[in-house]
Amino acid sequence: MRDARRARQTMRRLYNWLPDVAQDALVTLQGYRNQRYRFGSEFRIRLSGYLDRDNWNDDQLQAYKTVQRAKALERAARAPFYRDWFRNHAADWRDFVHPESFRDLPIITKNDVLANPAAFLVRAPLHSDKEIATSGTTGTSFRFPVSHQVEPDQWAVWWRYRIRLGIKPGTPCGLFASAPIVPPNARGRPYRIDHAGKEIRFSIFHISPRRAKEYAEAFKRHSIQWIHGNPTAIAHFCASYLESGGTTPLNIQHLTVGSENLTPWQIEAMKTVFGIEPKQHYGLVEAVANVSQLPDGRLAVDEDYAYAEFVADSCSETCRLIGTAYSNNAMALLRYDTGDLCQLETGCNRDDVRRYVRAIDGRSTDYVSLPDGRRIASLAGPFHASRGLAEAQIFQKSDYSLTIRYIPGLGWEGRQSLENLEQELRKRIGPDLPLTFEHVERIQKSERGKSRLVISENCN
């Protein structure tokens, strides 16, 4: 492990030392590897299946969900955790295929799997397996094996979403991703080119008002008509572009985002700069759920990708998203708590054939604590009604007091906007919790450039 880390550090130093065009070559080489692994024959087969199922009726889709749920149960029965659970309950996996019976299975968390990963393994590792890592917003590292079809399957369901929006495979893309693609102290162009993947990969760590026009000029130079990436980074670019004096709309055809919750102030910033609203999708590397925005704006659960459950959350009026993976033959994750909160159009605890999400409210850890022990989640709502807000974050101290750190944007109305925001927050947290506002220059972000709605000290 230590030797591998040392080798990666050496490669990173070598990469940083190379000129821009040589870095392009290495980025392209990695892009070629990604293309071969992600978009080969497995991907084409999977994408064809997803596109075909778009034309299915409810009965066909329901039958497909039942078959996939049964396959997931049969696979899980070979993992020690579920094998022992079935034995201890004198049950067989076939007893839990129906949705009502399926809900009798235990909900598992990331910590459950971290405590004993081997208990969830379906079989011995294969050479074709790949290890995936995720930290999530909680910062807890989670590494787990996936079978060879998981990543192509995930990219297939994402490409179905893009095709629905009119984006064709092979369309050049301006990508704002978390990978540190440009060396920290580089003074040249703030992007690198992946010729194999037809991507202009922009650094999200070099965005500033001083350099915003370099990004804008690159869009024009490379005729970029599709931008995709981390919404925090794209919105940061938009704010920097406007602050730099940019007034000419950077008109593009497609704007898509993923990897974190999309906030109303980010949407407004993107509309101002690019002239169109972003479309979003929700997914996890654990491959236990996926939600894709349709051309009409609705957020549709990808019912044929994984088995999603929406369980009423005791802390709020939202649903906890619980997912079961269909595609991973290496590890069994049944009823896995994603830690995310959603609002459904039809309410929680339903198993409709097709379901639509009204809003993705962020992580279940995005809550504030009250002295009486209650936790208030789904706090994005008050900010949705705040016109002219560029960015915001809630900070809770150990004495339970709240500080709303905010950055004004276009249309901000000063004291009136703050009074309206406080009024909406008070509807949720009550009249007694100390609440102050702090105008800041920037919002606290993670090392990978993501932001969280709530940052808390430990409340007793």
Short mmCIF file of C-alpha atoms in Angstrom, two decimals:
data_model
loop_
_atom_site.label_atom_id
_atom_site.label_comp_id
_atom_site.label_asym_id
_atom_site.label_seq_id
_atom_site.Cartn_x
_atom_site.Cartn_y
_atom_site.Cartn_z
CA MET A 1 0.00 0.00 0.00
CA ARG A 2 2.77 2.43 0.96
CA ASP A 3 4.80 1.53 -2.16
CA ALA A 4 1.75 2.11 -4.36
CA ARG A 5 1.15 5.51 -2.75
CA ARG A 6 4.80 6.45 -3.22
CA ALA A 7 4.63 5.41 -6.88
CA ARG A 8 1.51 7.56 -7.43
CA GLN A 9 3.24 10.55 -5.83
CA THR A 10 6.27 10.06 -8.08
CA MET A 11 4.05 9.88 -11.16
CA ARG A 12 2.20 13.01 -10.06
CA ARG A 13 5.48 14.94 -9.67
CA LEU A 14 6.61 13.74 -13.10
CA TYR A 15 3.28 14.73 -14.64
CA ASN A 16 3.46 18.20 -13.05
CA TRP A 17 6.96 18.70 -14.48
CA LEU A 18 5.94 17.96 -18.09
CA PRO A 19 4.87 20.68 -20.57
CA ASP A 20 1.17 21.12 -21.37
CA VAL A 21 1.19 19.13 -24.62
CA ALA A 22 2.92 16.17 -22.94
CA GLN A 23 0.29 16.28 -20.20
CA ASP A 24 -2.35 16.25 -22.94
CA ALA A 25 -0.77 13.07 -24.27
CA LEU A 26 -0.94 11.35 -20.87
CA VAL A 27 -4.52 12.52 -20.32
CA THR A 28 -5.39 11.17 -23.78
CA LEU A 29 -3.73 7.84 -22.94
CA GLN A 30 -5.88 7.54 -19.83
CA GLY A 31 -8.87 8.60 -21.91
CA TYR A 32 -8.17 5.77 -24.33
CA ARG A 33 -8.08 3.29 -21.44
CA ASN A 34 -11.38 4.66 -20.15
CA GLN A 35 -12.96 4.41 -23.58
CA ARG A 36 -11.90 0.79 -23.95
CA TYR A 37 -13.08 -0.23 -20.47
CA ARG A 38 -16.27 1.81 -20.23
CA PHE A 39 -17.55 1.90 -23.80
CA GLY A 40 -16.78 -1.50 -25.29
CA SER A 41 -19.15 -4.28 -26.29
CA GLU A 42 -20.62 -4.58 -22.77
CA PHE A 43 -21.58 -0.90 -22.84
CA ARG A 44 -23.18 -1.18 -26.28
CA ILE A 45 -25.26 -4.19 -25.19
CA ARG A 46 -26.36 -2.45 -22.00
CA LEU A 47 -27.21 0.83 -23.72
CA SER A 48 -29.29 -1.00 -26.32
CA GLY A 49 -31.25 -2.64 -23.50
CA TYR A 50 -31.88 0.65 -21.72
CA LEU A 51 -33.08 2.32 -24.91
CA ASP A 52 -35.40 -0.62 -25.68
CA ARG A 53 -36.91 -0.49 -22.17
CA ASP A 54 -37.83 3.16 -22.69
CA ASN A 55 -40.63 1.82 -24.91
CA TRP A 56 -41.93 -0.76 -22.45
CA ASN A 57 -45.34 -0.55 -20.81
CA ASP A 58 -45.88 -0.72 -17.04
CA ASP A 59 -46.50 -4.48 -16.97
CA GLN A 60 -43.25 -5.20 -18.79
CA LEU A 61 -41.27 -2.90 -16.52
CA GLN A 62 -42.85 -4.34 -13.37
CA ALA A 63 -42.00 -7.86 -14.47
CA TYR A 64 -38.41 -6.80 -15.19
CA LYS A 65 -38.07 -5.24 -11.73
CA THR A 66 -39.33 -8.46 -10.13
CA VAL A 67 -36.83 -10.59 -12.05
CA GLN A 68 -33.92 -8.28 -11.18
CA ARG A 69 -34.91 -8.17 -7.52
CA ALA A 70 -34.98 -11.98 -7.47
CA LYS A 71 -31.54 -12.16 -9.07
CA ALA A 72 -30.17 -9.72 -6.49
CA LEU A 73 -31.59 -11.86 -3.67
CA GLU A 74 -30.26 -15.13 -5.12
CA ARG A 75 -26.81 -13.55 -5.46
CA ALA A 76 -26.92 -12.11 -1.93
CA ALA A 77 -27.78 -15.51 -0.46
CA ARG A 78 -24.19 -16.55 -1.27
CA ALA A 79 -22.70 -13.73 0.83
CA PRO A 80 -22.03 -14.61 4.50
CA PHE A 81 -24.02 -11.68 5.91
CA TYR A 82 -27.23 -12.56 4.09
CA ARG A 83 -26.72 -16.32 4.21
CA ASP A 84 -26.51 -16.11 8.01
CA TRP A 85 -29.45 -13.69 8.18
CA PHE A 86 -31.68 -16.05 6.15
CA ARG A 87 -30.58 -19.00 8.32
CA ASN A 88 -31.25 -17.13 11.57
CA HIS A 89 -34.74 -16.23 10.36
CA ALA A 90 -35.46 -19.74 9.06
CA ALA A 91 -36.07 -18.23 5.64
CA ASP A 92 -35.08 -18.61 2.01
CA TRP A 93 -34.22 -15.76 -0.36
CA ARG A 94 -37.31 -16.61 -2.43
CA ASP A 95 -39.48 -15.50 0.48
CA PHE A 96 -38.46 -11.86 -0.06
CA VAL A 97 -39.01 -11.25 -3.78
CA HIS A 98 -42.30 -9.40 -3.29
CA PRO A 99 -41.78 -5.71 -2.41
CA GLU A 100 -43.63 -5.98 0.92
CA SER A 101 -41.50 -8.96 1.99
CA PHE A 102 -38.36 -7.32 0.64
CA ARG A 103 -38.88 -4.48 3.13
CA ASP A 104 -38.43 -7.01 5.96
CA LEU A 105 -34.73 -7.29 5.07
CA PRO A 106 -32.35 -5.17 7.16
CA ILE A 107 -31.24 -1.77 5.92
CA ILE A 108 -27.45 -1.64 5.80
CA THR A 109 -25.14 1.36 5.91
CA LYS A 110 -21.67 2.16 4.68
CA ASN A 111 -20.38 1.59 8.21
CA ASP A 112 -21.90 -1.91 8.29
CA VAL A 113 -19.97 -2.84 5.17
CA LEU A 114 -16.78 -1.12 6.36
CA ALA A 115 -16.90 -3.11 9.61
CA ASN A 116 -16.76 -6.44 7.75
CA PRO A 117 -16.45 -6.13 3.95
CA ALA A 118 -15.86 -9.87 3.49
CA ALA A 119 -19.34 -10.60 4.86
CA PHE A 120 -20.89 -8.97 1.77
CA LEU A 121 -18.71 -10.68 -0.83
CA VAL A 122 -20.63 -13.04 -3.10
CA ARG A 123 -17.59 -14.96 -4.33
CA ALA A 124 -13.81 -14.94 -4.43
CA PRO A 125 -12.28 -12.00 -6.35
CA LEU A 126 -11.76 -12.41 -10.09
CA HIS A 127 -9.03 -10.89 -12.22
CA SER A 128 -11.69 -8.96 -14.13
CA ASP A 129 -13.03 -7.30 -10.95
CA LYS A 130 -12.22 -3.67 -10.26
CA GLU A 131 -11.88 -1.89 -6.93
CA ILE A 132 -13.90 1.30 -6.62
CA ALA A 133 -13.38 3.97 -3.98
CA THR A 134 -15.75 6.60 -2.69
CA SER A 135 -15.54 8.93 0.27
CA GLY A 136 -18.87 10.74 -0.06
CA THR A 137 -19.58 13.95 1.79
CA THR A 138 -18.98 12.32 5.17
CA GLY A 139 -15.31 11.78 4.30
CA THR A 140 -15.37 8.09 5.26
CA SER A 141 -13.33 6.14 2.73
CA PHE A 142 -15.13 3.15 1.23
CA ARG A 143 -13.35 0.76 -1.15
CA PHE A 144 -15.20 -2.23 -2.55
CA PRO A 145 -15.01 -4.64 -5.51
CA VAL A 146 -17.27 -4.49 -8.55
CA SER A 147 -17.61 -7.01 -11.33
CA HIS A 148 -16.55 -6.03 -14.85
CA GLN A 149 -20.03 -5.06 -16.10
CA VAL A 150 -20.83 -2.50 -13.36
CA GLU A 151 -19.03 0.51 -14.81
CA PRO A 152 -20.19 -0.03 -18.43
CA ASP A 153 -23.73 -0.52 -17.11
CA GLN A 154 -23.55 2.74 -15.16
CA TRP A 155 -22.26 4.65 -18.17
CA ALA A 156 -25.01 3.08 -20.28
CA VAL A 157 -27.79 4.38 -18.05
CA TRP A 158 -26.11 7.81 -18.00
CA TRP A 159 -25.89 7.84 -21.77
CA ARG A 160 -29.56 6.95 -22.07
CA TYR A 161 -30.28 10.09 -20.05
CA ARG A 162 -28.00 12.14 -22.31
CA ILE A 163 -29.49 10.70 -25.50
CA ARG A 164 -32.96 11.63 -24.23
CA LEU A 165 -31.68 15.21 -23.97
CA GLY A 166 -30.38 15.15 -27.55
CA ILE A 167 -26.69 14.60 -26.76
CA LYS A 168 -25.12 12.09 -29.12
CA PRO A 169 -22.24 9.76 -28.13
CA GLY A 170 -18.99 11.28 -29.34
CA THR A 171 -20.16 14.87 -28.80
CA PRO A 172 -17.15 16.99 -27.65
CA CYS A 173 -17.51 17.97 -24.00
CA GLY A 174 -16.13 20.70 -21.75
CA LEU A 175 -15.70 18.80 -18.49
CA PHE A 176 -15.51 20.32 -14.99
CA ALA A 177 -14.54 17.32 -12.83
CA SER A 178 -12.84 16.98 -9.45
CA ALA A 179 -9.61 15.33 -10.66
CA PRO A 180 -6.64 17.76 -10.34
CA ILE A 181 -5.83 17.73 -14.05
CA VAL A 182 -3.72 20.95 -14.08
CA PRO A 183 -0.71 21.35 -11.71
CA PRO A 184 -1.43 23.75 -8.79
CA ASN A 185 1.12 26.39 -9.82
CA ALA A 186 0.65 26.11 -13.59
CA ARG A 187 0.53 29.45 -15.40
CA GLY A 188 -0.48 28.12 -18.81
CA ARG A 189 -3.94 27.19 -20.02
CA PRO A 190 -6.32 26.01 -17.26
CA TYR A 191 -7.35 22.83 -19.07
CA ARG A 192 -5.97 19.69 -20.65
CA ILE A 193 -7.23 17.84 -23.70
CA ASP A 194 -8.35 14.22 -23.81
CA HIS A 195 -8.37 13.58 -27.56
CA ALA A 196 -9.56 9.98 -27.11
CA GLY A 197 -12.61 10.96 -25.08
CA LYS A 198 -13.19 14.23 -26.98
CA GLU A 199 -13.04 16.13 -23.70
CA ILE A 200 -11.61 19.50 -22.78
CA ARG A 201 -10.96 18.88 -19.10
CA PHE A 202 -11.04 22.16 -17.19
CA SER A 203 -9.37 22.58 -13.82
CA ILE A 204 -11.90 23.44 -11.12
CA PHE A 205 -9.05 24.58 -8.84
CA HIS A 206 -7.86 27.46 -11.03
CA ILE A 207 -11.19 29.23 -11.43
CA SER A 208 -11.09 32.91 -10.43
CA PRO A 209 -12.34 36.25 -11.81
CA ARG A 210 -8.81 36.90 -13.05
CA ARG A 211 -8.77 33.72 -15.15
CA ALA A 212 -12.44 33.35 -16.02
CA LYS A 213 -12.00 34.80 -19.51
CA GLU A 214 -9.40 32.12 -20.29
CA TYR A 215 -12.11 29.52 -19.73
CA ALA A 216 -14.61 31.47 -21.83
CA GLU A 217 -12.11 31.85 -24.68
CA ALA A 218 -11.41 28.09 -24.56
CA PHE A 219 -15.15 27.37 -25.04
CA LYS A 220 -15.05 29.39 -28.26
CA ARG A 221 -11.65 28.14 -29.44
CA HIS A 222 -12.70 24.49 -29.15
CA SER A 223 -16.32 25.08 -30.28
CA ILE A 224 -17.70 23.53 -27.09
CA GLN A 225 -21.48 23.06 -27.22
CA TRP A 226 -21.83 20.70 -24.24
CA ILE A 227 -20.59 21.37 -20.72
CA HIS A 228 -20.81 18.76 -17.97
CA GLY A 229 -19.49 18.40 -14.45
CA ASN A 230 -19.62 19.33 -10.80
CA PRO A 231 -22.34 22.01 -10.29
CA THR A 232 -20.34 23.77 -7.57
CA ALA A 233 -17.41 24.20 -9.97
CA ILE A 234 -19.53 25.27 -12.94
CA ALA A 235 -21.45 27.78 -10.81
CA HIS A 236 -18.14 29.07 -9.43
CA PHE A 237 -16.96 29.69 -12.97
CA CYS A 238 -20.22 31.49 -13.78
CA ALA A 239 -19.89 33.77 -10.75
CA SER A 240 -16.23 34.45 -11.60
CA TYR A 241 -17.10 35.23 -15.21
CA LEU A 242 -19.76 37.75 -14.17
CA GLU A 243 -17.45 39.29 -11.55
CA SER A 244 -14.73 39.68 -14.18
CA GLY A 245 -17.08 41.85 -16.23
CA GLY A 246 -18.20 39.17 -18.65
CA THR A 247 -21.50 40.22 -20.20
CA THR A 248 -21.64 38.22 -23.44
CA PRO A 249 -23.68 35.02 -22.91
CA LEU A 250 -21.63 31.90 -23.60
CA ASN A 251 -24.35 30.19 -25.57
CA ILE A 252 -24.13 26.41 -25.66
CA GLN A 253 -26.59 23.66 -26.56
CA HIS A 254 -26.32 21.33 -23.55
CA LEU A 255 -25.48 21.81 -19.88
CA THR A 256 -25.53 18.76 -17.60
CA VAL A 257 -24.41 18.30 -14.01
CA GLY A 258 -23.96 15.46 -11.55
CA SER A 259 -22.05 14.26 -8.47
CA GLU A 260 -23.83 16.54 -5.97
CA ASN A 261 -27.08 18.33 -5.25
CA LEU A 262 -27.99 21.19 -7.59
CA THR A 263 -29.01 24.37 -5.75
CA PRO A 264 -31.26 27.20 -6.97
CA TRP A 265 -28.51 29.81 -6.91
CA GLN A 266 -26.34 27.56 -9.06
CA ILE A 267 -29.17 27.19 -11.58
CA GLU A 268 -29.62 30.97 -11.78
CA ALA A 269 -25.90 31.59 -12.27
CA MET A 270 -25.73 29.02 -15.06
CA LYS A 271 -28.82 30.38 -16.81
CA THR A 272 -27.34 33.88 -16.73
CA VAL A 273 -24.01 32.85 -18.24
CA PHE A 274 -24.96 29.99 -20.59
CA GLY A 275 -28.51 30.94 -21.50
CA ILE A 276 -29.99 27.53 -20.63
CA GLU A 277 -30.98 25.64 -17.49
CA PRO A 278 -28.78 22.71 -16.44
CA LYS A 279 -30.12 19.17 -16.49
CA GLN A 280 -29.02 16.84 -13.72
CA HIS A 281 -28.67 13.19 -12.93
CA TYR A 282 -28.10 11.46 -9.61
CA GLY A 283 -25.98 8.37 -9.24
CA LEU A 284 -23.63 6.59 -6.86
CA VAL A 285 -20.54 4.51 -7.47
CA GLU A 286 -22.17 1.81 -5.31
CA ALA A 287 -24.62 1.42 -8.23
CA VAL A 288 -27.64 1.11 -5.93
CA ALA A 289 -29.81 3.87 -7.42
CA ASN A 290 -30.00 6.36 -10.27
CA VAL A 291 -32.27 9.30 -11.05
CA SER A 292 -32.24 11.10 -14.41
CA GLN A 293 -33.84 14.38 -15.42
CA LEU A 294 -36.09 14.14 -18.45
CA PRO A 295 -36.35 16.76 -21.21
CA ASP A 296 -39.59 18.02 -19.61
CA GLY A 297 -37.73 18.70 -16.35
CA ARG A 298 -39.07 15.83 -14.26
CA LEU A 299 -36.61 13.70 -12.28
CA ALA A 300 -37.34 10.06 -13.12
CA VAL A 301 -36.13 7.08 -11.12
CA ASP A 302 -34.24 4.69 -13.41
CA GLU A 303 -36.37 1.72 -12.36
CA ASP A 304 -34.51 -0.72 -14.63
CA TYR A 305 -31.05 0.16 -13.27
CA ALA A 306 -31.39 -0.66 -9.56
CA TYR A 307 -34.16 -1.19 -7.02
CA ALA A 308 -34.79 2.09 -5.23
CA GLU A 309 -36.89 2.44 -2.08
CA PHE A 310 -37.98 5.72 -0.55
CA VAL A 311 -38.44 5.35 3.19
CA ALA A 312 -40.00 8.09 5.30
CA ASP A 313 -37.30 9.90 7.29
CA SER A 314 -38.09 10.37 10.97
CA CYS A 315 -36.26 13.72 11.05
CA SER A 316 -38.09 15.46 8.24
CA GLU A 317 -40.89 15.29 5.70
CA THR A 318 -38.59 13.72 3.12
CA CYS A 319 -37.68 10.17 2.12
CA ARG A 320 -34.42 8.35 2.73
CA LEU A 321 -33.15 6.79 -0.48
CA ILE A 322 -32.43 3.08 0.03
CA GLY A 323 -30.98 1.18 -2.91
CA THR A 324 -30.27 -2.36 -4.10
CA ALA A 325 -27.70 -3.00 -6.83
CA TYR A 326 -28.67 -5.11 -9.84
CA SER A 327 -25.36 -5.30 -11.70
CA ASN A 328 -22.58 -6.07 -9.18
CA ASN A 329 -21.79 -9.79 -9.12
CA ALA A 330 -18.87 -9.35 -6.73
CA MET A 331 -20.56 -7.81 -3.68
CA ALA A 332 -24.16 -7.91 -2.45
CA LEU A 333 -25.71 -4.63 -1.31
CA LEU A 334 -29.39 -5.07 -0.51
CA ARG A 335 -31.31 -2.15 0.97
CA TYR A 336 -28.21 0.05 1.19
CA ASP A 337 -28.78 3.41 2.85
CA THR A 338 -27.35 6.00 0.46
CA GLY A 339 -27.49 8.72 3.11
CA ASP A 340 -29.43 10.93 0.68
CA LEU A 341 -32.83 12.53 1.11
CA CYS A 342 -35.47 13.04 -1.58
CA GLN A 343 -39.00 14.30 -2.03
CA LEU A 344 -41.23 12.11 -4.19
CA GLU A 345 -44.20 13.34 -6.19
CA THR A 346 -46.36 10.57 -4.67
CA GLY A 347 -44.86 10.37 -1.17
CA CYS A 348 -42.63 7.85 0.60
CA ASN A 349 -43.07 4.11 1.13
CA ARG A 350 -44.69 3.43 -2.26
CA ASP A 351 -43.68 0.91 -4.88
CA ASP A 352 -45.21 2.41 -8.01
CA VAL A 353 -43.92 1.06 -11.30
CA ARG A 354 -42.60 4.48 -12.35
CA ARG A 355 -41.67 7.09 -9.78
CA TYR A 356 -40.64 10.73 -10.05
CA VAL A 357 -38.58 12.73 -7.61
CA ARG A 358 -39.73 16.25 -6.85
CA ALA A 359 -36.39 17.28 -5.34
CA ILE A 360 -33.09 15.80 -4.17
CA ASP A 361 -32.54 17.42 -0.79
CA GLY A 362 -28.97 16.34 -0.16
CA ARG A 363 -27.37 14.21 2.48
CA SER A 364 -29.15 12.96 5.60
CA THR A 365 -26.18 14.46 7.47
CA ASP A 366 -27.31 17.89 6.22
CA TYR A 367 -29.40 18.62 9.30
CA VAL A 368 -29.27 20.95 12.27
CA SER A 369 -29.75 19.73 15.84
CA LEU A 370 -32.12 21.28 18.34
CA PRO A 371 -31.49 21.32 22.12
CA ASP A 372 -34.50 19.02 22.69
CA GLY A 373 -32.84 16.29 20.60
CA ARG A 374 -34.74 16.81 17.37
CA ARG A 375 -32.93 17.02 14.03
CA ILE A 376 -34.20 19.22 11.21
CA ALA A 377 -33.26 18.14 7.70
CA SER A 378 -34.34 19.22 4.21
CA LEU A 379 -33.18 22.79 4.81
CA ALA A 380 -32.59 23.55 1.15
CA GLY A 381 -36.18 24.78 0.81
CA PRO A 382 -35.72 28.24 2.39
CA PHE A 383 -32.82 28.98 0.07
CA HIS A 384 -34.91 28.04 -2.97
CA ALA A 385 -37.10 31.06 -2.29
CA SER A 386 -34.18 33.50 -1.87
CA ARG A 387 -33.87 35.49 -5.07
CA GLY A 388 -30.37 36.73 -5.90
CA LEU A 389 -28.48 34.35 -3.61
CA ALA A 390 -25.17 33.32 -5.19
CA GLU A 391 -24.22 30.68 -2.59
CA ALA A 392 -24.92 29.81 1.03
CA GLN A 393 -24.02 27.40 3.81
CA ILE A 394 -25.30 26.75 7.33
CA PHE A 395 -22.73 26.48 10.13
CA GLN A 396 -23.89 25.14 13.49
CA LYS A 397 -21.75 25.61 16.59
CA SER A 398 -21.66 23.24 19.56
CA ASP A 399 -24.02 25.58 21.47
CA TYR A 400 -26.64 24.93 18.73
CA SER A 401 -26.48 28.48 17.34
CA LEU A 402 -26.60 28.87 13.56
CA THR A 403 -24.60 31.11 11.27
CA ILE A 404 -25.79 31.45 7.69
CA ARG A 405 -22.77 32.19 5.53
CA TYR A 406 -23.90 33.68 2.26
CA ILE A 407 -22.63 35.26 -0.95
CA PRO A 408 -25.02 37.74 -2.63
CA GLY A 409 -25.60 37.52 -6.36
CA LEU A 410 -27.54 39.35 -9.04
CA GLY A 411 -30.93 40.51 -7.77
CA TRP A 412 -29.97 40.36 -4.07
CA GLU A 413 -32.07 42.86 -2.08
CA GLY A 414 -29.93 43.23 1.03
CA ARG A 415 -31.80 43.37 4.34
CA GLN A 416 -35.12 42.45 2.73
CA SER A 417 -33.63 39.26 1.30
CA LEU A 418 -32.12 38.34 4.69
CA GLU A 419 -35.43 38.94 6.46
CA ASN A 420 -37.25 36.72 3.96
CA LEU A 421 -34.63 33.99 4.33
CA GLU A 422 -34.81 34.11 8.13
CA GLN A 423 -38.59 33.95 8.02
CA GLU A 424 -38.47 30.77 5.92
CA LEU A 425 -35.80 29.20 8.14
CA ARG A 426 -37.78 30.00 11.29
CA LYS A 427 -40.72 28.01 9.92
CA ARG A 428 -38.48 24.94 10.22
CA ILE A 429 -36.19 25.55 13.19
CA GLY A 430 -38.56 27.53 15.41
CA PRO A 431 -38.21 30.98 17.02
CA ASP A 432 -35.67 30.28 19.77
CA LEU A 433 -32.49 29.01 18.11
CA PRO A 434 -29.88 31.83 17.83
CA LEU A 435 -29.48 32.73 14.16
CA THR A 436 -27.03 35.15 12.55
CA PHE A 437 -25.94 35.95 9.00
CA GLU A 438 -22.39 36.37 7.77
CA HIS A 439 -21.49 37.84 4.38
CA VAL A 440 -18.45 35.90 3.12
CA GLU A 441 -16.24 35.89 0.05
CA ARG A 442 -16.25 32.12 -0.37
CA ILE A 443 -18.03 29.02 0.97
CA GLN A 444 -16.15 26.18 2.64
CA LYS A 445 -15.58 23.30 0.21
CA SER A 446 -14.03 19.85 0.36
CA GLU A 447 -10.62 18.99 -1.08
CA ARG A 448 -12.42 17.84 -4.23
CA GLY A 449 -14.18 21.16 -4.72
CA LYS A 450 -17.63 20.13 -3.46
CA SER A 451 -19.76 22.05 -0.99
CA ARG A 452 -22.16 20.94 1.73
CA LEU A 453 -25.27 22.74 2.87
CA VAL A 454 -24.63 22.15 6.58
CA ILE A 455 -21.35 22.16 8.48
CA SER A 456 -21.67 21.25 12.18
CA GLU A 457 -19.58 21.15 15.30
CA ASN A 458 -20.50 18.29 17.61
CA CYS A 459 -23.79 19.11 19.33
CA ASN A 460 -24.40 17.28 22.62
#
